[in-house]
mmCIF file of C-alpha atoms in Angstrom:
data_model
loop_
_atom_site.group_PDB
_atom_site.id
_atom_site.type_symbol
_atom_site.label_atom_id
_atom_site.label_comp_id
_atom_site.label_asym_id
_atom_site.label_seq_id
_atom_site.Cartn_x
_atom_site.Cartn_y
_atom_site.Cartn_z
ATOM 1 C CA MET A 81 78.798 84.509 36.707
ATOM 2 C CA LYS A 82 76.978 82.078 38.821
ATOM 3 C CA LYS A 83 73.661 83.279 37.406
ATOM 4 C CA VAL A 84 74.950 82.848 33.877
ATOM 5 C CA SER A 85 75.995 79.281 34.596
ATOM 6 C CA LEU A 86 72.581 78.409 35.988
ATOM 7 C CA LEU A 87 70.913 79.967 32.989
ATOM 8 C CA LEU A 88 73.049 77.963 30.593
ATOM 9 C CA LEU A 89 72.373 74.786 32.573
ATOM 10 C CA PHE A 90 68.642 75.477 32.430
ATOM 11 C CA VAL A 91 68.781 76.033 28.659
ATOM 12 C CA PHE A 92 70.817 72.860 28.211
ATOM 13 C CA LEU A 93 68.399 70.764 30.242
ATOM 14 C CA HIS A 94 65.400 72.278 28.436
ATOM 15 C CA PHE A 95 66.800 71.378 25.030
ATOM 16 C CA PHE A 96 67.949 67.919 26.192
ATOM 17 C CA PHE A 97 64.622 66.854 27.646
ATOM 18 C CA GLY A 98 62.703 68.416 24.751
ATOM 19 C CA ALA A 99 64.690 66.347 22.291
ATOM 20 C CA GLU A 100 64.022 63.138 24.317
ATOM 21 C CA GLN A 101 60.270 63.760 24.263
ATOM 22 C CA ALA A 102 60.308 64.519 20.551
ATOM 23 C CA SER A 103 62.257 61.317 19.920
ATOM 24 C CA ALA A 104 59.741 59.349 21.975
ATOM 25 C CA ARG A 105 56.856 60.919 20.109
ATOM 26 C CA ALA A 106 58.492 60.057 16.812
ATOM 27 C CA LYS A 107 59.092 56.441 17.857
ATOM 28 C CA VAL A 108 55.501 55.736 18.981
ATOM 29 C CA PRO A 109 53.779 56.294 15.627
ATOM 30 C CA ALA A 110 56.554 54.448 13.866
ATOM 31 C CA ALA A 111 56.033 51.364 16.054
ATOM 32 C CA SER A 112 52.265 51.617 15.620
ATOM 33 C CA LYS A 113 52.705 51.911 11.898
ATOM 34 C CA VAL A 114 54.943 48.850 11.792
ATOM 35 C CA LYS A 115 52.456 46.888 13.851
ATOM 36 C CA LYS A 116 49.589 47.884 11.569
ATOM 37 C CA VAL A 117 51.582 47.017 8.505
ATOM 38 C CA SER A 118 52.524 43.685 10.044
ATOM 39 C CA ILE A 119 48.887 42.816 10.926
ATOM 40 C CA SER A 120 47.663 43.900 7.499
ATOM 41 C CA ALA A 121 50.286 41.779 5.771
ATOM 42 C CA THR A 122 49.415 38.778 7.903
ATOM 43 C CA ARG A 123 45.732 39.125 7.107
ATOM 44 C CA LYS A 124 46.495 39.406 3.410
ATOM 45 C CA ARG A 125 48.618 36.278 3.565
ATOM 46 C CA GLN A 126 45.885 34.395 5.459
ATOM 47 C CA LYS A 127 43.251 35.513 2.980
ATOM 48 C CA ALA A 128 45.407 34.512 0.043
ATOM 49 C CA GLY A 129 46.070 31.155 1.665
ATOM 50 C CA ALA A 130 42.372 30.577 2.258
ATOM 51 C CA LEU A 131 41.527 31.473 -1.333
ATOM 52 C CA LYS A 132 44.258 29.181 -2.568
ATOM 53 C CA SER A 133 43.021 26.397 -0.328
ATOM 54 C CA ARG A 134 39.460 26.849 -1.553
ATOM 55 C CA SER A 135 40.442 26.894 -5.196
ATOM 56 C CA SER A 136 42.587 23.828 -4.625
ATOM 57 C CA ALA A 137 39.673 22.028 -2.943
ATOM 58 C CA LYS A 138 37.334 23.006 -5.761
ATOM 59 C CA ALA A 139 39.802 21.756 -8.317
ATOM 60 C CA LYS A 140 40.180 18.455 -6.477
ATOM 61 C CA ASN A 141 36.402 18.055 -6.155
ATOM 62 C CA LYS A 142 36.020 18.819 -9.835
ATOM 63 C CA VAL A 143 38.557 16.163 -10.713
ATOM 64 C CA ARG A 144 36.886 13.648 -8.392
ATOM 65 C CA THR A 145 33.451 14.439 -9.864
ATOM 66 C CA LYS A 146 34.714 13.973 -13.399
ATOM 67 C CA ALA A 147 36.425 10.748 -12.472
ATOM 68 C CA ARG A 148 33.348 9.519 -10.652
ATOM 69 C CA PHE A 149 30.625 10.404 -13.118
ATOM 70 C CA SER A 150 32.352 9.809 -16.422
ATOM 71 C CA ALA A 151 34.914 7.481 -17.863
ATOM 72 C CA LYS A 152 36.138 6.952 -21.327
ATOM 73 C CA SER A 153 36.587 3.547 -22.792
ATOM 74 C CA SER A 154 38.037 3.118 -26.203
ATOM 75 C CA LEU A 155 36.894 0.504 -28.674
ATOM 76 C CA GLY A 156 39.350 0.620 -31.584
ATOM 77 C CA ARG A 157 39.173 4.065 -33.083
ATOM 78 C CA HIS A 158 35.840 4.850 -31.515
ATOM 79 C CA LYS A 159 35.384 6.234 -28.056
ATOM 80 C CA ARG A 160 32.281 6.263 -25.956
ATOM 81 C CA LEU A 161 31.339 8.039 -22.785
ATOM 82 C CA VAL A 162 30.213 5.803 -19.959
ATOM 83 C CA SER A 163 28.120 7.598 -17.372
ATOM 84 C CA PHE A 164 28.107 6.546 -13.765
ATOM 85 C CA HIS A 165 25.521 7.472 -11.180
ATOM 86 C CA PRO A 166 26.285 8.116 -7.539
ATOM 87 C CA ARG A 167 25.575 5.278 -5.170
ATOM 88 C CA ARG A 168 22.239 5.453 -3.440
ATOM 89 C CA MET A 169 21.389 3.635 -0.294
ATOM 90 C CA ARG A 170 18.624 1.202 -1.222
ATOM 91 C CA ALA A 171 16.404 -0.420 1.328
ATOM 92 C CA THR A 172 16.743 -4.172 1.274
ATOM 93 C CA PRO A 173 13.446 -5.468 -0.153
ATOM 94 C CA SER A 174 11.605 -7.801 2.166
ATOM 95 C CA PRO A 175 11.002 -11.264 0.738
ATOM 96 C CA PRO A 176 7.502 -11.678 -0.735
ATOM 97 C CA VAL A 177 4.943 -13.435 1.441
ATOM 98 C CA LEU A 178 4.001 -16.719 -0.193
ATOM 99 C CA SER A 179 0.305 -17.425 -0.337
ATOM 100 C CA ALA A 180 -1.136 -20.596 1.130
ATOM 101 C CA GLY A 181 -1.744 -21.887 -2.389
ATOM 102 C CA ASP A 182 1.874 -21.377 -3.421
ATOM 103 C CA LEU A 183 3.101 -23.057 -0.235
ATOM 104 C CA ALA A 184 0.884 -26.026 -1.074
ATOM 105 C CA GLY A 185 2.299 -26.197 -4.603
ATOM 106 C CA LEU A 186 -1.021 -25.370 -6.280
ATOM 107 C CA ASN A 187 0.731 -23.005 -8.677
ATOM 108 C CA GLU A 188 2.258 -26.072 -10.368
ATOM 109 C CA THR A 189 -1.141 -27.435 -11.401
ATOM 110 C CA ALA A 190 -1.695 -27.759 -15.162
ATOM 111 C CA ASN A 191 -3.464 -24.634 -16.374
ATOM 112 C CA PRO A 192 -4.836 -24.900 -19.937
ATOM 113 C CA LEU A 193 -6.602 -21.520 -19.770
ATOM 114 C CA GLY A 194 -3.624 -19.637 -18.397
ATOM 115 C CA LEU A 195 -5.454 -18.617 -15.221
ATOM 116 C CA GLU A 196 -3.521 -16.696 -12.583
ATOM 117 C CA SER A 197 -5.675 -18.175 -9.828
ATOM 118 C CA ASN A 198 -4.349 -21.204 -7.967
ATOM 119 C CA ALA A 199 -7.873 -22.532 -7.460
ATOM 120 C CA ALA A 200 -11.013 -21.988 -9.526
ATOM 121 C CA LEU A 201 -14.477 -23.358 -10.089
ATOM 122 C CA VAL A 202 -17.227 -22.537 -12.588
ATOM 123 C CA LEU A 203 -20.623 -24.178 -12.457
ATOM 124 C CA ASP A 204 -24.043 -23.828 -13.980
ATOM 125 C CA GLU A 205 -26.142 -22.285 -11.212
ATOM 126 C CA THR A 206 -29.379 -23.782 -12.533
ATOM 127 C CA THR A 207 -28.262 -27.396 -12.916
ATOM 128 C CA SER A 208 -25.287 -27.327 -10.468
ATOM 129 C CA SER A 209 -23.180 -29.014 -13.174
ATOM 130 C CA VAL A 210 -19.462 -28.248 -13.035
ATOM 131 C CA LEU A 211 -18.170 -26.474 -16.129
ATOM 132 C CA PHE A 212 -14.565 -25.940 -15.029
ATOM 133 C CA ALA A 213 -12.543 -26.910 -11.971
ATOM 134 C CA LYS A 214 -8.978 -26.358 -10.847
ATOM 135 C CA ASN A 215 -7.955 -27.402 -7.332
ATOM 136 C CA SER A 216 -11.595 -26.971 -6.344
ATOM 137 C CA GLU A 217 -11.149 -29.020 -3.132
ATOM 138 C CA ALA A 218 -8.151 -27.001 -1.883
ATOM 139 C CA VAL A 219 -8.720 -25.445 1.557
ATOM 140 C CA LEU A 220 -7.445 -21.860 1.349
ATOM 141 C CA PRO A 221 -7.792 -18.525 3.185
ATOM 142 C CA ILE A 222 -10.685 -16.578 1.660
ATOM 143 C CA ALA A 223 -10.025 -13.009 2.878
ATOM 144 C CA SER A 224 -13.051 -10.692 2.452
ATOM 145 C CA ILE A 225 -15.157 -13.325 0.703
ATOM 146 C CA THR A 226 -15.956 -13.909 4.402
ATOM 147 C CA LYS A 227 -18.257 -10.872 4.287
ATOM 148 C CA LEU A 228 -20.788 -12.791 2.184
ATOM 149 C CA MET A 229 -21.417 -15.069 5.150
ATOM 150 C CA THR A 230 -21.429 -12.043 7.476
ATOM 151 C CA ALA A 231 -24.211 -10.500 5.382
ATOM 152 C CA LEU A 232 -26.108 -13.794 5.234
ATOM 153 C CA VAL A 233 -26.135 -14.132 9.045
ATOM 154 C CA VAL A 234 -27.219 -10.502 9.559
ATOM 155 C CA LEU A 235 -30.141 -10.771 7.138
ATOM 156 C CA GLU A 236 -31.323 -14.211 8.248
ATOM 157 C CA ALA A 237 -31.274 -13.035 11.880
ATOM 158 C CA LYS A 238 -33.780 -10.379 10.760
ATOM 159 C CA GLN A 239 -32.027 -7.640 12.736
ATOM 160 C CA ASP A 240 -33.350 -4.084 12.419
ATOM 161 C CA LEU A 241 -31.599 -2.598 9.376
ATOM 162 C CA ASN A 242 -32.407 0.951 10.505
ATOM 163 C CA GLU A 243 -30.743 0.595 13.905
ATOM 164 C CA VAL A 244 -27.772 2.965 14.261
ATOM 165 C CA LEU A 245 -24.477 1.212 14.988
ATOM 166 C CA THR A 246 -21.366 2.943 16.342
ATOM 167 C CA VAL A 247 -17.768 2.181 15.379
ATOM 168 C CA THR A 248 -15.547 1.738 18.456
ATOM 169 C CA THR A 249 -11.921 0.846 19.150
ATOM 170 C CA ALA A 250 -13.044 -2.793 19.165
ATOM 171 C CA ASP A 251 -13.489 -2.484 15.387
ATOM 172 C CA VAL A 252 -9.890 -1.391 14.757
ATOM 173 C CA ASP A 253 -7.911 -3.961 12.761
ATOM 174 C CA ARG A 254 -5.413 -5.572 15.122
ATOM 175 C CA ILE A 255 -4.666 -8.466 12.750
ATOM 176 C CA LYS A 256 -3.220 -6.737 9.681
ATOM 177 C CA TYR A 257 -3.311 -3.173 11.064
ATOM 178 C CA THR A 258 -5.085 -1.866 7.987
ATOM 179 C CA SER A 259 -6.644 1.593 7.953
ATOM 180 C CA SER A 260 -10.292 2.492 7.500
ATOM 181 C CA ARG A 261 -12.231 5.502 6.301
ATOM 182 C CA LEU A 262 -14.685 5.078 9.169
ATOM 183 C CA PRO A 263 -13.324 6.916 12.221
ATOM 184 C CA ILE A 264 -13.862 5.828 15.807
ATOM 185 C CA GLY A 265 -17.269 7.130 16.830
ATOM 186 C CA ALA A 266 -18.744 6.941 13.330
ATOM 187 C CA LYS A 267 -22.469 6.191 13.352
ATOM 188 C CA LEU A 268 -24.284 4.445 10.503
ATOM 189 C CA THR A 269 -27.391 2.319 10.233
ATOM 190 C CA ARG A 270 -27.035 -1.442 10.018
ATOM 191 C CA ARG A 271 -28.243 -1.163 6.423
ATOM 192 C CA GLU A 272 -25.422 1.268 5.541
ATOM 193 C CA MET A 273 -22.833 -0.862 7.314
ATOM 194 C CA LEU A 274 -24.007 -3.890 5.334
ATOM 195 C CA HIS A 275 -23.924 -1.898 2.092
ATOM 196 C CA ILE A 276 -20.296 -0.689 2.324
ATOM 197 C CA ALA A 277 -19.112 -4.024 3.744
ATOM 198 C CA LEU A 278 -20.415 -5.872 0.670
ATOM 199 C CA MET A 279 -19.639 -3.242 -1.948
ATOM 200 C CA SER A 280 -16.307 -1.804 -0.758
ATOM 201 C CA SER A 281 -15.176 -4.440 1.741
ATOM 202 C CA GLU A 282 -15.201 -1.936 4.616
ATOM 203 C CA ASN A 283 -13.667 -3.907 7.501
ATOM 204 C CA ARG A 284 -14.842 -1.766 10.405
ATOM 205 C CA ALA A 285 -18.389 -1.988 9.086
ATOM 206 C CA ALA A 286 -18.190 -5.801 9.017
ATOM 207 C CA SER A 287 -16.728 -5.815 12.523
ATOM 208 C CA ALA A 288 -19.486 -3.545 13.843
ATOM 209 C CA LEU A 289 -22.128 -5.823 12.307
ATOM 210 C CA GLY A 290 -20.700 -8.769 14.218
ATOM 211 C CA ARG A 291 -20.425 -6.909 17.533
ATOM 212 C CA HIS A 292 -24.039 -5.714 17.409
ATOM 213 C CA TYR A 293 -25.379 -9.254 17.229
ATOM 214 C CA PRO A 294 -27.179 -10.818 20.248
ATOM 215 C CA GLY A 295 -24.369 -12.318 22.303
ATOM 216 C CA GLY A 296 -21.718 -10.201 20.607
ATOM 217 C CA LEU A 297 -18.945 -11.239 18.224
ATOM 218 C CA PRO A 298 -18.395 -14.776 19.618
ATOM 219 C CA ALA A 299 -22.080 -15.598 19.111
ATOM 220 C CA PHE A 300 -21.976 -14.125 15.601
ATOM 221 C CA VAL A 301 -18.965 -16.264 14.602
ATOM 222 C CA ASP A 302 -20.742 -19.345 15.979
ATOM 223 C CA ALA A 303 -23.735 -18.451 13.813
ATOM 224 C CA MET A 304 -21.474 -18.136 10.762
ATOM 225 C CA ASN A 305 -20.026 -21.600 11.280
ATOM 226 C CA ALA A 306 -23.444 -23.095 11.999
ATOM 227 C CA ARG A 307 -24.815 -21.624 8.757
ATOM 228 C CA ALA A 308 -21.859 -22.975 6.808
ATOM 229 C CA LYS A 309 -22.535 -26.428 8.204
ATOM 230 C CA LEU A 310 -26.199 -26.224 7.177
ATOM 231 C CA LEU A 311 -25.139 -25.313 3.642
ATOM 232 C CA GLY A 312 -22.881 -28.380 3.473
ATOM 233 C CA MET A 313 -19.690 -26.301 3.528
ATOM 234 C CA THR A 314 -17.737 -29.063 5.233
ATOM 235 C CA ASN A 315 -14.278 -27.573 4.627
ATOM 236 C CA THR A 316 -15.133 -24.051 5.769
ATOM 237 C CA HIS A 317 -14.297 -22.375 9.065
ATOM 238 C CA TYR A 318 -14.632 -18.784 10.335
ATOM 239 C CA VAL A 319 -12.948 -17.049 13.274
ATOM 240 C CA GLU A 320 -14.059 -13.444 12.635
ATOM 241 C CA THR A 321 -16.355 -11.376 10.411
ATOM 242 C CA THR A 322 -14.000 -9.394 8.140
ATOM 243 C CA GLY A 323 -11.688 -11.909 6.485
ATOM 244 C CA LEU A 324 -8.531 -10.220 7.754
ATOM 245 C CA SER A 325 -7.585 -13.444 9.526
ATOM 246 C CA SER A 326 -5.985 -16.147 7.389
ATOM 247 C CA LYS A 327 -7.778 -18.654 9.624
ATOM 248 C CA ASN A 328 -11.013 -17.966 7.751
ATOM 249 C CA VAL A 329 -10.774 -20.794 5.213
ATOM 250 C CA SER A 330 -12.900 -22.520 2.602
ATOM 251 C CA THR A 331 -12.751 -24.256 -0.778
ATOM 252 C CA PRO A 332 -14.062 -23.249 -4.217
ATOM 253 C CA ASN A 333 -16.690 -25.993 -3.943
ATOM 254 C CA ASP A 334 -17.914 -24.687 -0.579
ATOM 255 C CA LEU A 335 -17.923 -21.063 -1.726
ATOM 256 C CA ALA A 336 -20.101 -21.976 -4.700
ATOM 257 C CA ARG A 337 -22.726 -23.139 -2.187
ATOM 258 C CA LEU A 338 -22.400 -19.839 -0.313
ATOM 259 C CA VAL A 339 -22.856 -17.794 -3.504
ATOM 260 C CA VAL A 340 -26.009 -19.734 -4.415
ATOM 261 C CA ALA A 341 -27.454 -19.191 -0.911
ATOM 262 C CA ALA A 342 -26.530 -15.472 -0.836
ATOM 263 C CA ARG A 343 -28.114 -14.997 -4.241
ATOM 264 C CA GLU A 344 -31.532 -15.597 -2.669
ATOM 265 C CA HIS A 345 -31.289 -12.280 -0.792
ATOM 266 C CA PRO A 346 -32.131 -9.224 -2.923
ATOM 267 C CA LEU A 347 -30.164 -6.864 -0.664
ATOM 268 C CA ILE A 348 -26.958 -8.874 -1.086
ATOM 269 C CA ARG A 349 -27.419 -8.872 -4.841
ATOM 270 C CA THR A 350 -28.117 -5.142 -4.920
ATOM 271 C CA TYR A 351 -25.516 -3.914 -2.428
ATOM 272 C CA SER A 352 -22.684 -6.080 -3.753
ATOM 273 C CA THR A 353 -23.139 -4.831 -7.328
ATOM 274 C CA HIS A 354 -23.630 -1.090 -6.741
ATOM 275 C CA GLU A 355 -20.913 0.955 -8.435
ATOM 276 C CA ALA A 356 -20.768 3.652 -5.726
ATOM 277 C CA PHE A 357 -22.461 4.661 -2.502
ATOM 278 C CA SER A 358 -22.222 7.659 -0.165
ATOM 279 C CA VAL A 359 -22.563 7.622 3.638
ATOM 280 C CA GLU A 360 -22.443 10.329 6.316
ATOM 281 C CA PRO A 361 -20.967 8.809 9.489
ATOM 282 C CA GLY A 362 -20.801 12.213 11.177
ATOM 283 C CA GLY A 363 -19.197 15.200 9.517
ATOM 284 C CA ARG A 364 -18.458 15.167 5.808
ATOM 285 C CA ALA A 365 -19.915 12.543 3.487
ATOM 286 C CA LEU A 366 -17.763 9.591 2.433
ATOM 287 C CA GLN A 367 -18.000 8.282 -1.124
ATOM 288 C CA TYR A 368 -17.315 4.553 -1.545
ATOM 289 C CA ARG A 369 -16.687 2.697 -4.796
ATOM 290 C CA ASN A 370 -17.093 -0.963 -5.648
ATOM 291 C CA SER A 371 -13.936 -3.014 -5.138
ATOM 292 C CA ASN A 372 -14.727 -5.079 -8.262
ATOM 293 C CA ARG A 373 -13.897 -3.187 -11.451
ATOM 294 C CA LEU A 374 -16.042 -5.563 -13.533
ATOM 295 C CA VAL A 375 -19.297 -4.079 -12.186
ATOM 296 C CA ARG A 376 -18.456 -0.928 -14.154
ATOM 297 C CA ASN A 377 -17.987 -2.934 -17.351
ATOM 298 C CA SER A 378 -21.136 -2.826 -19.481
ATOM 299 C CA ASN A 379 -20.158 -6.114 -21.140
ATOM 300 C CA TRP A 380 -20.798 -7.972 -17.901
ATOM 301 C CA ASP A 381 -24.171 -8.892 -16.403
ATOM 302 C CA ILE A 382 -23.227 -9.481 -12.774
ATOM 303 C CA VAL A 383 -25.931 -10.593 -10.348
ATOM 304 C CA LEU A 384 -23.774 -10.873 -7.214
ATOM 305 C CA GLN A 385 -20.076 -10.471 -6.478
ATOM 306 C CA LYS A 386 -17.487 -10.193 -3.707
ATOM 307 C CA THR A 387 -13.758 -9.570 -3.768
ATOM 308 C CA GLY A 388 -11.095 -10.312 -1.187
ATOM 309 C CA TYR A 389 -7.392 -9.918 -0.512
ATOM 310 C CA ILE A 390 -4.796 -10.609 2.143
ATOM 311 C CA ALA A 391 -1.258 -11.786 1.425
ATOM 312 C CA GLU A 392 -1.956 -15.365 2.517
ATOM 313 C CA ALA A 393 -5.089 -15.626 0.362
ATOM 314 C CA GLY A 394 -3.942 -13.741 -2.720
ATOM 315 C CA ARG A 395 -6.558 -11.975 -4.862
ATOM 316 C CA CYS A 396 -9.977 -13.626 -4.580
ATOM 317 C CA LEU A 397 -13.233 -13.158 -6.471
ATOM 318 C CA VAL A 398 -16.616 -14.876 -6.412
ATOM 319 C CA MET A 399 -19.453 -13.975 -8.777
ATOM 320 C CA ASN A 400 -22.824 -15.002 -10.052
ATOM 321 C CA ALA A 401 -23.098 -13.704 -13.622
ATOM 322 C CA VAL A 402 -25.213 -14.333 -16.693
ATOM 323 C CA ILE A 403 -23.140 -15.519 -19.663
ATOM 324 C CA ASP A 404 -24.860 -16.397 -22.937
ATOM 325 C CA GLY A 405 -28.195 -16.438 -21.143
ATOM 326 C CA ARG A 406 -27.002 -18.919 -18.535
ATOM 327 C CA SER A 407 -26.568 -18.170 -14.813
ATOM 328 C CA VAL A 408 -23.000 -19.123 -13.908
ATOM 329 C CA VAL A 409 -21.217 -19.197 -10.539
ATOM 330 C CA MET A 410 -17.507 -18.334 -10.763
ATOM 331 C CA ILE A 411 -14.968 -18.805 -7.974
ATOM 332 C CA PHE A 412 -11.336 -17.624 -8.223
ATOM 333 C CA LEU A 413 -8.976 -17.981 -5.250
ATOM 334 C CA ASP A 414 -5.342 -17.031 -4.739
ATOM 335 C CA SER A 415 -4.779 -15.043 -7.908
ATOM 336 C CA LYS A 416 -1.574 -13.051 -8.416
ATOM 337 C CA GLY A 417 -1.492 -9.373 -9.344
ATOM 338 C CA LYS A 418 -3.887 -6.499 -8.717
ATOM 339 C CA TYR A 419 -5.959 -7.043 -11.863
ATOM 340 C CA SER A 420 -5.423 -10.782 -12.279
ATOM 341 C CA ARG A 421 -8.724 -11.941 -10.774
ATOM 342 C CA ALA A 422 -10.679 -9.734 -13.194
ATOM 343 C CA ALA A 423 -8.466 -10.981 -16.035
ATOM 344 C CA ASP A 424 -9.197 -14.586 -15.028
ATOM 345 C CA ALA A 425 -12.926 -13.862 -15.071
ATOM 346 C CA ASN A 426 -12.611 -12.379 -18.559
ATOM 347 C CA ARG A 427 -10.618 -15.419 -19.774
ATOM 348 C CA MET A 428 -13.236 -17.735 -18.344
ATOM 349 C CA ARG A 429 -16.079 -15.802 -19.908
ATOM 350 C CA THR A 430 -14.402 -15.863 -23.326
ATOM 351 C CA TRP A 431 -13.824 -19.594 -22.985
ATOM 352 C CA LEU A 432 -17.450 -20.224 -22.001
ATOM 353 C CA GLU A 433 -18.702 -18.169 -24.930
ATOM 354 C CA ASN A 434 -16.594 -20.161 -27.399
ATOM 355 C CA VAL A 435 -17.364 -23.720 -26.331
ATOM 356 C CA LYS A 436 -20.528 -25.794 -26.275
ATOM 357 C CA LEU A 437 -21.505 -25.718 -22.606
ATOM 358 C CA PRO A 438 -23.518 -28.971 -22.564
ATOM 359 C CA THR A 439 -20.454 -30.970 -23.642
ATOM 360 C CA LEU A 440 -18.085 -29.521 -21.038
ATOM 361 C CA THR A 441 -16.455 -31.858 -18.533
ATOM 362 C CA ARG A 442 -14.485 -31.210 -15.404
ATOM 363 C CA MET A 443 -10.941 -30.119 -16.202
ATOM 364 C CA GLU A 444 -9.640 -32.190 -13.288
ATOM 365 C CA ASP A 445 -11.276 -35.350 -14.723
ATOM 366 C CA LYS A 446 -9.835 -34.497 -18.099
ATOM 367 C CA GLN A 447 -6.321 -34.162 -16.666
ATOM 368 C CA GLU A 448 -6.625 -37.363 -14.669
ATOM 369 C CA GLY A 449 -7.749 -39.312 -17.769
#
C-alpha cells in the first residue's frame, strides 16, 4: 500500500511539473511575439510620422516658394503675374576714384568738339602753331606717357642695346600692385625691353631699363628730370620710370615738346608703332600687342604714339600723325572710358579734315573772347 502511494505521488508530481514547464514554454513565445509586434507597430508609426512630417514640410516649402516667387495683382478684369527673384547678396560697389582732372574741375570746361579728355592739345609739328587747345596748361598725372622720356634717356645715354638685362624683385610694382607677363628672372636685351615698354607699356621692362643705368634708378630719374628741363618742360616732374606713380606729372604743352624730341629717334618711332612683337625671356615665347588700337587702323598714318592709364590720370594718349599731308602732334589727357582716347583722336582728325587749318585759332582764346 505504501508502494502504491509513492507511485501515485510520483505520477502526480511528474504531471504537475510537466504542466508547469509546458505553460512556461507556451508563455515565452507569446511574450516574444507581443514584443515583436509592439516594436514593429512602433516602427510603422514612426515611419508614418516621418513621412507625414516630410510631406508637410514639402507642402509648406511649396507654398512659401509660390508666395515668394509669384504674386498676382489684378488690374480691373485683367490679371498679370508678377515674378520675384530671390534676394542675392551684392557686394557694395566701391566709390569710383576721381581723376586729378575731375578733382580740379576740368571736366566742366566748355567742350565744343565733345571730347572725353579733360585736357587736350593739337599743334602743327612743322610750324609749332597751336590748332586746338583745352586746358593745355593743366598739370596732371601722365601715367605711362612717362615711358617716352624713359626711352629718350636710354637712347641718348647710348647704352648697349644688346646687353642682356634681368628682371628682379626690384621691378615688381609696389605702387599699384599690377601684374606683369615678365616673370622674376626673365632675361631680355635692352633693345627688347625698350621695344615692349614703348609698344605694350610693359612696366617691369621700363623698371629694368632704369635700374641698369649708371648710378641705378635714382640717377636715371635725375636724368629724366634734367632732360625735361632742357626741353623747356617747366611743369613736368618724374619720380620713377614706369608712370605707375601719380607723382609723374606734366601738361599737354610740355608733352608736345617731348613728342617732338622723341620723334627724332627712329627706334622710338618704330617700336612705338609696331602692331605686335614676340620675346623669349626664358621658356616659352611671349607675344605682345600694341596698346594703341589706332595703329591697326589703316586709315591712320601714325609716326609715333604712346598710351597711358592709372586711375588718377585717366586714359592718356600722345601721337604724332600725318593728317591731310600735315604732321600733327596730338595730346589727350584724362579721358574717360576704355576707348574714349581713341574716339577723341578720331573726332579731332575729322575736325581737322573739315576745317581750313591755316585759319584755326586756339580754342581757349576763342572762349575767352
